[in-house]
Coordinates of C-alpha atoms in Angstrom, one line a residue:
Chain A
M962 CA 108.5 47.4 78.4
I963 CA 106.3 49.1 80.8
V964 CA 103.5 51.7 80.4
I965 CA 102.4 53.8 83.3
K966 CA 98.7 54.0 83.6
D967 CA 96.5 56.3 85.6
G968 CA 96.1 55.2 89.2
A969 CA 92.8 56.9 89.4
G970 CA 91.2 54.2 87.3
T971 CA 90.8 55.9 83.9
S972 CA 92.4 54.5 80.8
N973 CA 94.9 57.4 80.6
K974 CA 98.5 56.3 80.0
A975 CA 101.7 58.4 80.5
E976 CA 103.2 59.8 77.3
V977 CA 106.8 59.8 76.3
T978 CA 107.6 62.7 73.9
V979 CA 109.4 62.7 70.5
N980 CA 112.5 63.7 72.5
N981 CA 112.0 60.6 74.7
R982 CA 111.0 62.5 77.8
L983 CA 108.4 61.3 80.2
K984 CA 105.6 63.9 80.1
T985 CA 104.6 65.1 83.6
T986 CA 102.7 67.8 85.2
G987 CA 104.5 68.7 88.4
V988 CA 103.9 70.8 91.5
N989 CA 107.2 72.2 92.7
L990 CA 107.6 73.4 96.2
T991 CA 110.5 75.2 97.8
I992 CA 111.8 73.6 100.9
T993 CA 110.3 76.4 103.0
E994 CA 106.9 75.9 101.4
A995 CA 107.0 72.2 102.0
A996 CA 108.1 72.7 105.6
T997 CA 105.4 75.2 106.3
E998 CA 102.9 72.6 105.2
S999 CA 104.3 70.2 107.7
G1000 CA 104.5 72.8 110.5
D1001 CA 108.3 73.2 110.4
T1002 CA 108.7 77.0 109.7
Y1003 CA 108.8 79.7 112.3
N1004 CA 108.9 83.4 112.7
I1005 CA 111.0 84.3 115.8
N1006 CA 111.2 88.0 116.8
S1007 CA 112.1 90.2 119.6
A1008 CA 109.6 92.6 121.2
L1009 CA 109.8 96.2 120.4
V1010 CA 113.1 97.2 122.1
P1011 CA 113.8 100.9 123.0
L1012 CA 117.4 102.1 122.4
T1013 CA 118.7 105.3 123.9
T1014 CA 122.5 104.9 123.6
T1015 CA 124.6 104.6 120.4
N1016 CA 126.4 101.5 121.8
E1017 CA 126.3 98.3 119.9
S1018 CA 123.4 96.3 121.3
A1019 CA 123.0 92.5 121.0
L1020 CA 119.3 92.2 120.3
F1021 CA 118.8 88.6 119.1
Y1022 CA 120.3 85.2 119.8
I1023 CA 119.3 81.7 118.7
K1024 CA 120.8 78.3 119.4
N1025 CA 119.4 75.3 117.6
N1026 CA 118.7 72.3 119.9
E1027 CA 116.9 70.2 117.3
E1028 CA 118.5 67.2 115.8
N1029 CA 117.9 68.6 112.3
D1030 CA 119.4 71.6 110.5
L1031 CA 117.7 74.9 111.1
L1032 CA 117.8 77.1 108.0
V1033 CA 117.6 80.9 108.5
D1034 CA 115.9 82.2 105.4
Q1035 CA 115.7 85.9 106.3
I1036 CA 116.7 88.4 108.8
I1037 CA 114.3 91.3 109.4
I1038 CA 115.1 94.6 111.1
N1039 CA 112.2 96.9 111.8
F1040 CA 112.7 100.3 113.4
R1041 CA 110.6 103.3 114.1
D1042 CA 110.3 106.4 116.3
F1043 CA 113.9 107.5 115.4
V1044 CA 114.9 110.7 117.1
G1045 CA 118.3 112.4 116.4
T1046 CA 120.6 112.9 113.5
G1047 CA 120.2 110.2 110.8
G1048 CA 123.1 108.1 109.4
Q1049 CA 124.1 104.6 108.6
P1050 CA 123.5 102.0 111.3
N1051 CA 125.6 98.8 111.5
L1052 CA 124.2 95.3 111.9
R1053 CA 126.6 92.5 112.9
I1054 CA 125.9 88.8 112.5
Y1055 CA 127.7 86.7 115.0
R1056 CA 128.8 83.1 114.2
N1057 CA 128.5 80.8 117.2
P1058 CA 128.6 83.2 120.1
T1059 CA 128.8 81.5 123.4
N1060 CA 128.5 84.2 126.0
G1061 CA 127.4 87.8 126.7
S1062 CA 124.7 89.5 128.6
I1063 CA 121.9 88.6 126.2
I1064 CA 122.6 84.9 126.8
A1065 CA 123.1 85.3 130.6
T1066 CA 119.8 87.3 131.0
A1067 CA 118.0 84.8 128.7
T1068 CA 114.8 86.7 128.0
D1069 CA 112.8 84.5 125.6
A1070 CA 112.0 85.9 122.2
I1071 CA 108.6 85.4 120.6
Q1072 CA 108.2 82.2 118.6
Q1073 CA 105.4 81.7 116.1
N1074 CA 104.7 78.6 114.0
R1075 CA 103.9 79.8 110.4
N1076 CA 101.4 76.9 110.0
Y1077 CA 98.7 78.2 112.2
G1078 CA 97.1 74.8 112.5
S1079 CA 100.4 73.2 113.8
A1080 CA 101.1 72.8 117.5
K1081 CA 104.8 72.1 116.9
T1082 CA 107.4 74.3 118.7
L1083 CA 111.0 74.8 117.9
D1084 CA 113.5 73.3 120.4
C1085 CA 115.9 76.2 120.6
D1086 CA 117.4 78.8 123.0
C1087 CA 116.2 82.1 121.5
F1088 CA 116.6 85.3 123.5
Q1089 CA 116.0 89.0 122.9
G1090 CA 118.3 91.7 124.2
I1091 CA 118.1 95.2 125.5
D1092 CA 120.1 98.4 125.0
S1093 CA 123.9 97.7 125.3
D1094 CA 123.5 93.9 125.7
S1095 CA 126.6 92.0 124.5
L1096 CA 127.6 88.8 122.6
T1097 CA 131.1 87.2 123.0
G1098 CA 132.9 84.0 122.1
Q1099 CA 132.0 84.0 118.4
D1100 CA 134.3 82.5 115.8
N1101 CA 133.4 85.1 113.1
I1102 CA 131.4 88.2 112.5
V1103 CA 130.0 89.6 109.3
F1104 CA 129.2 93.4 109.2
V1105 CA 126.1 94.5 107.4
P1106 CA 125.8 98.3 107.1
L1107 CA 122.2 99.5 106.7
I1108 CA 121.3 102.5 104.7
T1109 CA 118.9 104.6 106.7
T1110 CA 117.2 105.1 110.0
A1111 CA 114.0 106.5 108.4
A1112 CA 110.9 105.9 110.5
A1113 CA 109.1 102.5 110.1
T1114 CA 111.8 101.0 108.0
L1115 CA 111.7 97.3 107.3
V1116 CA 114.9 95.8 106.2
S1117 CA 114.7 92.3 105.1
F1118 CA 117.3 90.2 103.4
E1119 CA 118.0 86.6 102.6
T1120 CA 120.7 85.0 104.5
L1121 CA 120.5 81.2 103.9
T1122 CA 122.4 80.4 107.0
V1123 CA 122.3 76.9 108.3
L1124 CA 122.4 76.0 112.0
P1125 CA 123.1 72.4 112.7
K1126 CA 122.3 71.1 116.3
G1127 CA 124.3 73.2 118.8
A1128 CA 125.2 76.0 116.4
S1129 CA 124.2 79.5 117.3
L1130 CA 123.6 82.9 115.7
G1131 CA 123.6 86.4 117.2
I1132 CA 122.5 89.7 115.8
S1133 CA 123.5 93.1 117.1
Y1134 CA 122.6 96.6 116.1
E1135 CA 124.7 99.8 116.4
P1136 CA 122.8 103.0 115.7
P1137 CA 124.3 106.0 114.0
S1138 CA 126.2 108.3 116.3
G1139 CA 123.5 111.0 116.2
M1140 CA 120.7 108.8 117.5
T1141 CA 119.1 109.8 120.8
S1142 CA 116.2 107.3 120.9
M1143 CA 114.5 104.7 118.7
N1144 CA 112.6 101.5 118.8
I1145 CA 113.6 98.3 117.0
I1146 CA 112.5 94.8 116.4
V1147 CA 114.8 92.0 115.2
A1148 CA 113.4 88.9 113.7
I1149 CA 114.2 85.8 111.6
N1150 CA 112.3 83.5 109.4
C1151 CA 113.5 80.0 109.7
T1152 CA 112.9 76.5 108.4
L1153 CA 113.5 73.2 110.3
N1154 CA 114.9 70.8 107.6
G1155 CA 113.2 67.7 108.9
S1156 CA 111.6 65.3 106.4
Q1157 CA 111.8 67.7 103.5
L1158 CA 115.3 66.6 102.3
Chain B
M686 CA 101.3 48.3 82.2
I687 CA 102.0 49.5 85.6
V688 CA 100.4 51.8 88.2
I689 CA 102.8 53.7 90.5
Q690 CA 101.7 53.1 94.0
D691 CA 102.6 54.9 97.2
G692 CA 105.4 53.0 98.9
K693 CA 104.0 53.8 102.3
G694 CA 101.0 51.5 101.6
T695 CA 98.3 54.1 101.8
G696 CA 96.7 52.9 98.6
N697 CA 97.3 56.2 96.8
N698 CA 98.2 55.7 93.1
A699 CA 100.0 58.2 90.8
E700 CA 97.6 60.0 88.4
V701 CA 97.9 60.2 84.7
D702 CA 95.6 62.9 83.2
K703 CA 93.7 63.2 80.0
N704 CA 96.7 64.9 78.4
N705 CA 98.8 61.8 79.3
D706 CA 100.8 63.7 81.9
L707 CA 102.0 61.8 84.9
H708 CA 101.3 64.0 88.0
T709 CA 104.4 64.6 90.2
R710 CA 105.3 66.7 93.2
A711 CA 108.9 67.7 94.0
I712 CA 110.7 69.8 96.5
T713 CA 113.4 71.9 94.9
V714 CA 116.5 73.1 96.6
G715 CA 118.5 75.9 95.1
E716 CA 122.2 75.5 94.6
V717 CA 123.0 78.2 97.2
L718 CA 121.1 76.4 99.9
N719 CA 122.5 73.1 98.9
S720 CA 126.0 74.4 99.1
T721 CA 125.2 76.0 102.5
I722 CA 124.0 72.7 103.9
R723 CA 127.2 71.1 102.7
G724 CA 129.2 73.9 104.5
E725 CA 130.5 75.3 101.2
G726 CA 128.7 78.7 101.3
Y727 CA 130.4 81.9 102.4
I728 CA 129.8 85.6 102.8
V729 CA 132.9 87.7 101.8
S730 CA 132.4 91.2 102.9
T731 CA 134.3 94.4 103.5
G732 CA 132.1 95.7 106.3
T733 CA 131.7 99.4 106.5
V734 CA 134.5 101.4 104.8
N735 CA 134.6 105.2 105.1
I736 CA 136.0 106.6 101.8
T737 CA 137.4 110.1 102.4
N738 CA 138.5 111.0 98.8
D739 CA 137.4 110.8 95.2
T740 CA 140.1 108.4 93.8
E741 CA 140.0 104.7 93.1
S742 CA 140.3 102.2 96.0
Y743 CA 140.2 98.5 95.7
L744 CA 138.7 97.1 98.9
L745 CA 138.4 93.3 98.5
Y746 CA 140.1 90.5 96.7
I747 CA 138.9 86.9 96.2
K748 CA 140.9 84.0 94.6
N749 CA 139.7 80.4 94.1
D750 CA 142.2 77.7 94.9
S751 CA 139.7 74.8 94.9
E752 CA 139.3 72.3 92.2
N753 CA 135.6 73.1 92.3
D754 CA 134.2 76.3 90.7
L755 CA 133.6 79.2 93.0
V756 CA 130.2 80.7 92.1
I757 CA 129.6 84.4 93.0
A758 CA 125.8 84.1 93.5
A759 CA 125.1 87.7 94.4
T760 CA 126.9 91.0 94.8
V761 CA 125.7 93.5 97.3
F762 CA 127.0 97.1 97.2
I763 CA 125.9 99.5 99.9
N764 CA 126.6 103.2 99.9
G765 CA 125.5 106.1 102.0
L766 CA 125.4 109.8 101.3
S767 CA 128.5 111.7 100.1
T768 CA 129.9 114.6 102.0
G769 CA 131.5 117.1 99.7
G770 CA 130.9 115.1 96.5
A771 CA 129.3 116.5 93.4
S772 CA 126.7 113.7 93.8
D773 CA 126.1 110.4 95.6
E774 CA 127.1 108.5 92.5
V775 CA 129.8 105.9 93.0
T776 CA 131.8 103.9 90.4
F777 CA 131.7 100.3 91.5
L778 CA 135.1 99.0 90.5
G779 CA 135.5 95.4 89.4
Q780 CA 138.6 93.7 88.0
I781 CA 138.5 90.1 86.8
N782 CA 141.7 88.1 87.2
P783 CA 144.0 90.9 88.4
T784 CA 147.7 89.8 88.4
G785 CA 149.1 92.5 90.6
G786 CA 148.4 95.6 92.7
T787 CA 148.6 96.5 96.3
I788 CA 145.3 94.8 97.2
I789 CA 147.1 91.5 96.5
S790 CA 150.5 92.4 97.9
S791 CA 149.3 94.2 101.1
G792 CA 145.6 93.5 101.6
L793 CA 144.8 91.8 105.0
L794 CA 144.2 88.1 104.7
F795 CA 140.9 87.2 106.4
D796 CA 138.6 84.2 106.8
P797 CA 135.2 84.6 105.1
F798 CA 132.0 83.8 107.1
N799 CA 131.0 80.2 106.6
T800 CA 127.2 80.3 106.4
N801 CA 126.8 76.8 107.8
L802 CA 127.4 77.6 111.5
G803 CA 128.2 74.0 112.3
S804 CA 130.8 73.6 109.6
A805 CA 134.5 73.7 110.3
N806 CA 135.3 74.1 106.6
V807 CA 137.6 76.9 105.7
F808 CA 137.5 78.9 102.4
E809 CA 139.8 77.2 99.9
G810 CA 141.4 80.2 98.4
E811 CA 142.6 83.7 99.2
T812 CA 140.5 86.6 100.5
R813 CA 142.1 90.0 101.2
L814 CA 140.7 93.2 102.7
A815 CA 142.0 96.7 102.3
L816 CA 142.9 98.4 105.5
T817 CA 143.8 101.7 103.9
L818 CA 142.4 103.6 100.9
G819 CA 144.1 103.8 97.5
L820 CA 145.0 100.1 97.1
T821 CA 145.2 99.0 93.5
A822 CA 144.4 96.0 91.3
T823 CA 146.2 95.7 88.0
G824 CA 146.6 93.4 85.0
G825 CA 143.1 92.1 84.8
L826 CA 140.0 92.9 82.8
Q827 CA 138.2 96.0 84.1
A828 CA 134.5 95.6 84.6
D829 CA 133.1 98.7 86.3
G830 CA 129.5 99.8 87.0
F831 CA 127.9 103.0 88.2
I832 CA 125.8 103.3 91.3
Q833 CA 123.4 106.2 91.2
G834 CA 122.4 107.4 94.6
S835 CA 122.8 105.9 98.0
G836 CA 121.1 102.6 98.9
R837 CA 121.5 98.8 99.1
H838 CA 122.1 97.5 95.6
T839 CA 121.9 93.8 94.9
F840 CA 123.2 92.3 91.7
P841 CA 122.0 88.7 91.3
N842 CA 124.1 88.0 88.3
E843 CA 126.1 84.9 88.6
F844 CA 129.8 84.7 88.0
I845 CA 132.0 81.7 88.1
L846 CA 135.7 81.6 89.2
P847 CA 137.3 78.3 88.2
K848 CA 140.5 77.3 90.1
G849 CA 143.1 80.0 89.9
A850 CA 140.6 82.7 88.9
S851 CA 140.2 85.9 90.9
L852 CA 138.1 89.0 91.4
S853 CA 138.7 92.3 93.0
G854 CA 136.1 94.9 93.9
G855 CA 136.4 98.6 94.9
A856 CA 134.8 102.0 94.8
Q857 CA 135.5 105.5 93.5
C858 CA 133.3 108.3 94.9
A859 CA 132.2 111.4 93.0
A860 CA 134.6 114.4 92.6
G861 CA 135.1 116.4 95.8
N862 CA 133.9 113.6 98.1
T863 CA 135.4 113.7 101.6
S864 CA 133.2 111.1 103.3
M865 CA 131.0 108.3 102.2
N866 CA 130.4 104.9 103.8
V867 CA 130.5 101.9 101.4
S868 CA 130.4 98.2 101.8
I869 CA 130.9 95.4 99.2
G870 CA 129.8 91.9 99.9
Y871 CA 129.6 88.7 97.9
T872 CA 127.5 85.6 98.5
V873 CA 129.6 82.8 97.2
Y874 CA 129.7 79.0 97.2
F875 CA 131.8 76.2 95.9
R876 CA 129.8 74.2 93.3
D877 CA 129.2 70.6 94.2
S878 CA 131.0 68.6 91.5
E879 CA 128.5 65.8 91.9
I880 CA 125.6 67.8 90.5
I881 CA 127.3 68.8 87.3

C-alpha cells in the first residue's frame, strides 16, 4: 500500500474519499490555453481590403508547413464602411485549394504570436487576397451565409478545423448584390498542436 | 509513503495541500476537437437557400450508417429578412427518423465537409440536399421550433443518432413570404468508441 505525501516537505498526505476517489485540486487548461503558454497560438489576418465589386473574392489562404497539426479555432470576418443596398453576404470555406490568383500573387498575411513573449513563428504559406481574387482545385466547399452588412460588424465563429502538414484552407467573401464599396478583414485564430497532446 | 517526482528529473515534486488534495494540472480536449483530429468531424450544411413561398420545405437529410454513434454537436440556423411575409418568423422544421418523403427519394446525395483537411475519411452514412422547394419528410417524430426574427441562431443541444437513425431539417416562412434566404447547418462527429 502506498500513501502519497507532499513533495513540498510538509506532512500532508493525499486523501482518498469515502467513495474511493483520490482527492485532487486540479488546474484544467484547454489545449489553446496551454499552447498559448508555450507560444504556439497565432492570430493571422488580412489587412483591411477594399471591395468595389460584388464578385466572390478569395481573401484568405493558409497552408500548414509544420510537422504538427494546426487547429483553426475561429474564423473572424470584420467589415466596415459599407455603401450600397444591404443584404446577406456569403462566406465560402475551401477545403484544400491548390491554385487561384490569391496563391499565385502570394501577398503575405499578417502573423501575430499570441504569447507576446514568444519569438516563435508559424511555418505556413498564408496569403491575403484582393477584390475578385480566386481559389481553385479544392476538394470541398462549405457555404456560410452571413446575416448583415451593418457597419463595423465582427462575425466570429468556432470552426475547429484541423490542418495536418500540407493541408490548406481558403476563405472567400461574396458581398450582397447591392454593395458598391466596403472594407473587410478576414482572420483566423489557430493553435499549433505541438507538445500539448 | 511516496512522493510523486517529475519524470524529467527537474527535482519538482507533486504537492499535497493542507486539505489533503493532490495538486494536478491537466489539458482537456473536447470531444468535437478530438473527433476532428481523428478525421471524424464534419459540417453538413445546405448553404444559402432562397425560400419563395410560405409552405413547408425539408432541405437536408442525414442518416448514420456507422457502428459508432453520430453526434449532432450543434445546429446553426441562419435566416434573413422576409419579403412579403407577415413577419420574419420561421418555423424550423425537424423530423427525427423519417421513413419516407421526397427529401429521401429525390434529395441530392452530397459529401459533407470533413473538418480535418488532411483526412481522406468519407462520411459513413447518407446526406441529401434539397434542390427544389417543397420536399417532404414523413413517418418520423416531428420536432419543430420557432425562429423569431432574422439572425444566426446556434443551438448547442446535443443529439445522438445511433446506427440507422436519421434526421431531416427544413423551414417554413411566415404567411405571404415570397423571398427569404435560409441556411441550416449541423456540426457533427462520429463518437470514438474507445472513449466510452
